[in-house]
PDB file of C-alpha atoms in Angstrom:
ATOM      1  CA  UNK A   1      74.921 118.034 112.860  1.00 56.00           C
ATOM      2  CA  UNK A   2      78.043 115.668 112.901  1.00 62.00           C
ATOM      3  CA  UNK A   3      80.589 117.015 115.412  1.00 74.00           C
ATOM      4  CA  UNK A   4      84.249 116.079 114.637  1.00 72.00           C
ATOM      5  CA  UNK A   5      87.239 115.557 117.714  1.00 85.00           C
ATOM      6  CA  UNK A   6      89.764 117.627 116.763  1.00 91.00           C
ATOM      7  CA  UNK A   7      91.880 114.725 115.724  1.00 94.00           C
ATOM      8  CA  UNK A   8      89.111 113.685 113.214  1.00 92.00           C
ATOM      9  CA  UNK A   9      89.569 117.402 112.017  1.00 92.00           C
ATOM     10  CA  UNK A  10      93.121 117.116 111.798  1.00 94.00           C
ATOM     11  CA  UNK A  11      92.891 113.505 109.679  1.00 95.00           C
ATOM     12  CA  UNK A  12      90.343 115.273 107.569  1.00 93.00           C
ATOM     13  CA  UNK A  13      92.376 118.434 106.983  1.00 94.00           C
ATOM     14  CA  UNK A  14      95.762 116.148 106.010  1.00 95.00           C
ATOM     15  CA  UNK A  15      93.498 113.422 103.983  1.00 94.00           C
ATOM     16  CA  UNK A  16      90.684 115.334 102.185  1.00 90.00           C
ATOM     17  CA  UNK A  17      87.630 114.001 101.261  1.00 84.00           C
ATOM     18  CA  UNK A  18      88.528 109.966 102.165  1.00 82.00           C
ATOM     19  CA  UNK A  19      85.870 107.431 101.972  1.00 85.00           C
ATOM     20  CA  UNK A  20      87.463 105.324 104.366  1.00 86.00           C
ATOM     21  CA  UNK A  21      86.253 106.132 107.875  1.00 90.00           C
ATOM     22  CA  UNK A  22      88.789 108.163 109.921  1.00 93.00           C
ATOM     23  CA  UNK A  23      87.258 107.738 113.705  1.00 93.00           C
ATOM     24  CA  UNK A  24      89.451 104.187 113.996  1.00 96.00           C
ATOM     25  CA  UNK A  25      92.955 105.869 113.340  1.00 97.00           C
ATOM     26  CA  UNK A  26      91.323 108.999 115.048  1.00 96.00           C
ATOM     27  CA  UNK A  27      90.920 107.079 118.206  1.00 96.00           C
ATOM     28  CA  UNK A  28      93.774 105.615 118.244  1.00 97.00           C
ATOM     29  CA  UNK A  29      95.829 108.492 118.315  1.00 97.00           C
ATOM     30  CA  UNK A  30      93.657 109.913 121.050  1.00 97.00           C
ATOM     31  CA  UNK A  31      94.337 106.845 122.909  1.00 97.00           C
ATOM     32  CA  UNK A  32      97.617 107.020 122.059  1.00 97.00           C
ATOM     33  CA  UNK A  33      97.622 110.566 123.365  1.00 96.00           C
ATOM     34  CA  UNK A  34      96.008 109.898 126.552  1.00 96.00           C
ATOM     35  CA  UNK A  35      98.976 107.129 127.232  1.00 96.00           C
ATOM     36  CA  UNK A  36     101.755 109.311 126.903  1.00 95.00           C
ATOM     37  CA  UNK A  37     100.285 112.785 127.917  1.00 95.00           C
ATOM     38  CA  UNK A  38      97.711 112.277 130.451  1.00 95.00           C
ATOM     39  CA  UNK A  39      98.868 108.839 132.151  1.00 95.00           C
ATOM     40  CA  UNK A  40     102.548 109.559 131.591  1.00 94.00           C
ATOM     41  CA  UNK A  41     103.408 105.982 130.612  1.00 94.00           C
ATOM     42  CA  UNK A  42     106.782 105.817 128.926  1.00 93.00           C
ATOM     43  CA  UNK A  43     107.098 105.865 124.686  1.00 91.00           C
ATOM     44  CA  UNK A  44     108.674 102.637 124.617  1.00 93.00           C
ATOM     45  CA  UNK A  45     105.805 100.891 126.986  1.00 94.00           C
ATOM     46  CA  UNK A  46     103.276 101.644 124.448  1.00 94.00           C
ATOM     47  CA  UNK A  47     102.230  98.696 123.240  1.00 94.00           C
ATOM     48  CA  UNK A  48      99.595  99.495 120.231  1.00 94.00           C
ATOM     49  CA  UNK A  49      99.167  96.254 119.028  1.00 93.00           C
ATOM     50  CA  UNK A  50      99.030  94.543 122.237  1.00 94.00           C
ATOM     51  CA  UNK A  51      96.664  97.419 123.699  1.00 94.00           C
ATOM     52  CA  UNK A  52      95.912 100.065 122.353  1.00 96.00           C
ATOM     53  CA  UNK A  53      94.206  98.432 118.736  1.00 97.00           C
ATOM     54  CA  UNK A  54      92.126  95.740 121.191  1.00 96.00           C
ATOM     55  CA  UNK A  55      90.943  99.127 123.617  1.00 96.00           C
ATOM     56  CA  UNK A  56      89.959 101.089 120.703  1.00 96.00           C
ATOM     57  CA  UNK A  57      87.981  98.191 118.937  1.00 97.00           C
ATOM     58  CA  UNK A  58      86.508  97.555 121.900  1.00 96.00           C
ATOM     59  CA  UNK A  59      85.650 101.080 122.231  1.00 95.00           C
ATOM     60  CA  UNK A  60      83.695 101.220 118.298  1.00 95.00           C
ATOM     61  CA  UNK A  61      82.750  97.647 118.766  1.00 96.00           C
ATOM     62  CA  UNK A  62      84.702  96.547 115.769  1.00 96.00           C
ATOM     63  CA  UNK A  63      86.632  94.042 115.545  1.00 97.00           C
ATOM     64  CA  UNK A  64      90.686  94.486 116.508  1.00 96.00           C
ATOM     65  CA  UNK A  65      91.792  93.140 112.426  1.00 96.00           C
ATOM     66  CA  UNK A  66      89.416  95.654 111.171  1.00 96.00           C
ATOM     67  CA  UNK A  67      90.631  98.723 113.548  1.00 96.00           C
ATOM     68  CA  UNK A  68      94.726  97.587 112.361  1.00 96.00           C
ATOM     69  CA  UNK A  69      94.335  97.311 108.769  1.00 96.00           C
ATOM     70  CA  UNK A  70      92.203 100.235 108.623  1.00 96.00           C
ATOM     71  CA  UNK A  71      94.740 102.630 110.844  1.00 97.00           C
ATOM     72  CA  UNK A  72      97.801 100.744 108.637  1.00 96.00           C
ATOM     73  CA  UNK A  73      95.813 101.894 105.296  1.00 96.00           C
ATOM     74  CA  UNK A  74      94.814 105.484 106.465  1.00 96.00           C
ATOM     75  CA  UNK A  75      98.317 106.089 108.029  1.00 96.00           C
ATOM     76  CA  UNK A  76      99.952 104.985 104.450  1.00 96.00           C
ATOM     77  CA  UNK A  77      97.491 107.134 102.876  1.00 95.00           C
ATOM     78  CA  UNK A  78      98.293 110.170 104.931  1.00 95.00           C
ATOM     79  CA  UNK A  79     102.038 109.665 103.189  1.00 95.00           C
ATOM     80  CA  UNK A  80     100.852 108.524 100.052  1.00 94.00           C
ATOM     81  CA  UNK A  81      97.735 111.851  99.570  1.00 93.00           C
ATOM     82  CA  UNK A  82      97.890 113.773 102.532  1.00 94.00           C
ATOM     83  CA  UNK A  83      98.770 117.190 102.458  1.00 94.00           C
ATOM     84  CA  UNK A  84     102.348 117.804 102.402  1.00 92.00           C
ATOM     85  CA  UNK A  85     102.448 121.000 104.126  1.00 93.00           C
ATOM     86  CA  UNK A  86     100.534 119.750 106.619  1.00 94.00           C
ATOM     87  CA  UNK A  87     102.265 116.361 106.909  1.00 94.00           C
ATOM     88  CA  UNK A  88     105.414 118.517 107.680  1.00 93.00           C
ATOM     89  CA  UNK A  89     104.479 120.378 110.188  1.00 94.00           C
ATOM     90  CA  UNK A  90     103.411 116.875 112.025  1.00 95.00           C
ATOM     91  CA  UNK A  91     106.806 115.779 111.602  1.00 93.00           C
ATOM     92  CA  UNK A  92     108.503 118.429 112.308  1.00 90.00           C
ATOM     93  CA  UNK A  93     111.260 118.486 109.732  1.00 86.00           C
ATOM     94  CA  UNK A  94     110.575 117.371 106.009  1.00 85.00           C
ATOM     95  CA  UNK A  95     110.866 113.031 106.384  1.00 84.00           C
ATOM     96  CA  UNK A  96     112.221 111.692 103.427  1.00 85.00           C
ATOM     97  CA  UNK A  97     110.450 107.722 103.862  1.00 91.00           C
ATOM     98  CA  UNK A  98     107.199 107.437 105.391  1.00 93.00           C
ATOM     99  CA  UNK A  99     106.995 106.222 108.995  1.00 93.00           C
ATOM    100  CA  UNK A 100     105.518 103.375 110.226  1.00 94.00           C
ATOM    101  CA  UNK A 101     102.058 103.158 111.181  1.00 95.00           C
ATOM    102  CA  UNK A 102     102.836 103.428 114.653  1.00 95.00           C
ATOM    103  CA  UNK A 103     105.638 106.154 114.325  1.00 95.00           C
ATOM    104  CA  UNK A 104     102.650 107.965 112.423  1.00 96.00           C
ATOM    105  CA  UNK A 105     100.240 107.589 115.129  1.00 97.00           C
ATOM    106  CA  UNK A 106     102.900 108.971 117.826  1.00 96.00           C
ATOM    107  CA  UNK A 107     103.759 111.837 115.568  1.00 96.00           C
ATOM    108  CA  UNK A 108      99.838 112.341 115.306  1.00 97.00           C
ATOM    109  CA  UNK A 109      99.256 112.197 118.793  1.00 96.00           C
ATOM    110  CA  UNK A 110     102.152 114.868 119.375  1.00 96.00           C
ATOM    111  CA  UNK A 111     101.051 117.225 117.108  1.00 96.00           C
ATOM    112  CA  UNK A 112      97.254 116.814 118.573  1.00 96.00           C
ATOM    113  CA  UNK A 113      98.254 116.574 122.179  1.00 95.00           C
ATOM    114  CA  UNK A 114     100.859 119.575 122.094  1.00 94.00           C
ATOM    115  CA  UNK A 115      99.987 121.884 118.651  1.00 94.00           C
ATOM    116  CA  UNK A 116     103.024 121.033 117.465  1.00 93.00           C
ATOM    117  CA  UNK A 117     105.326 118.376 115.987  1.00 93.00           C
ATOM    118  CA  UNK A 118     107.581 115.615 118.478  1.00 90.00           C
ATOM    119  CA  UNK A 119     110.700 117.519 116.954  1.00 87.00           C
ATOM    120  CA  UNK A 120     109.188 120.466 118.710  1.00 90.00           C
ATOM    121  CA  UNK A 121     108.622 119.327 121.827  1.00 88.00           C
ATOM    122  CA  UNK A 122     111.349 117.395 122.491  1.00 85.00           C
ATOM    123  CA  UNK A 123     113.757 120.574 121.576  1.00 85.00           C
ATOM    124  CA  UNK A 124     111.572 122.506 123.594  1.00 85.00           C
ATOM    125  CA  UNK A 125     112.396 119.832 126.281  1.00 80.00           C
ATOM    126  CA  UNK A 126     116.402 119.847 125.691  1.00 80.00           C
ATOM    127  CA  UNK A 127     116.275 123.656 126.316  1.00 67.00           C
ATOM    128  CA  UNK A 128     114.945 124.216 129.631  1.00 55.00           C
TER     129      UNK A 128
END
């Protein structure tokens, strides 16, 4: 029996039936997640390049070209094919141009992290 994270259930829901492998963008949004979230470090000092694509290839024992191009291609995908319902309620608001790869992975992380889009939170946030 293959158990999914919920973030692999979340790629799987927006993307359908992929053949490309969804744990490498998975994990990085959990990573991702775990940064912001858990360790608190500040949205501008995450460096996913720098850290957070060498940590997760580390992590599947892939190599750190291999775990980039493969989150760059799913997160163009989820624009391209996913879901657009779904996709929306990641964002938050409907987004007229995709995001970048790493504005995708932030929005991802959100929406995992919190169960709701970074337009959410952060107006939940102004309000208090």
């Amino acid at each position: 029996e293959i158990i999914m994270t919920k973030t692999e259930t979340l790629l799987r829901a927006l993307l359908g039936p992929v053949r490309e492998d969804v744990r490498p963008l998975a994990a990085v949004v959990d990573y991702v997640a775990q940064l912001l979230f858990v360790e608190c470090i500040p949205l501008d000092d995450v460096r996913i390049t720098k850290c957070v694509y060498p940590a997760v290839a580390k992590q599947l024992g892939k190599p750190v070209t291999a775990v980039s191009r493969s989150v760059e291609r799913l997160t163009a995908r989820c624009w391209s094919d996913g879901d657009p319902q779904l996709l929306q309620a990641i964002m938050g608001r409907k987004v007229l141009t995709p995001f970048s790869p790493r504005e995708t992975v932030i929005c991802l992380a959100f929406y995992v992290f919190h169960g709701c889009s970074m337009h959410e939170v952060l107006l939940r946030n102004l309000s208090i």
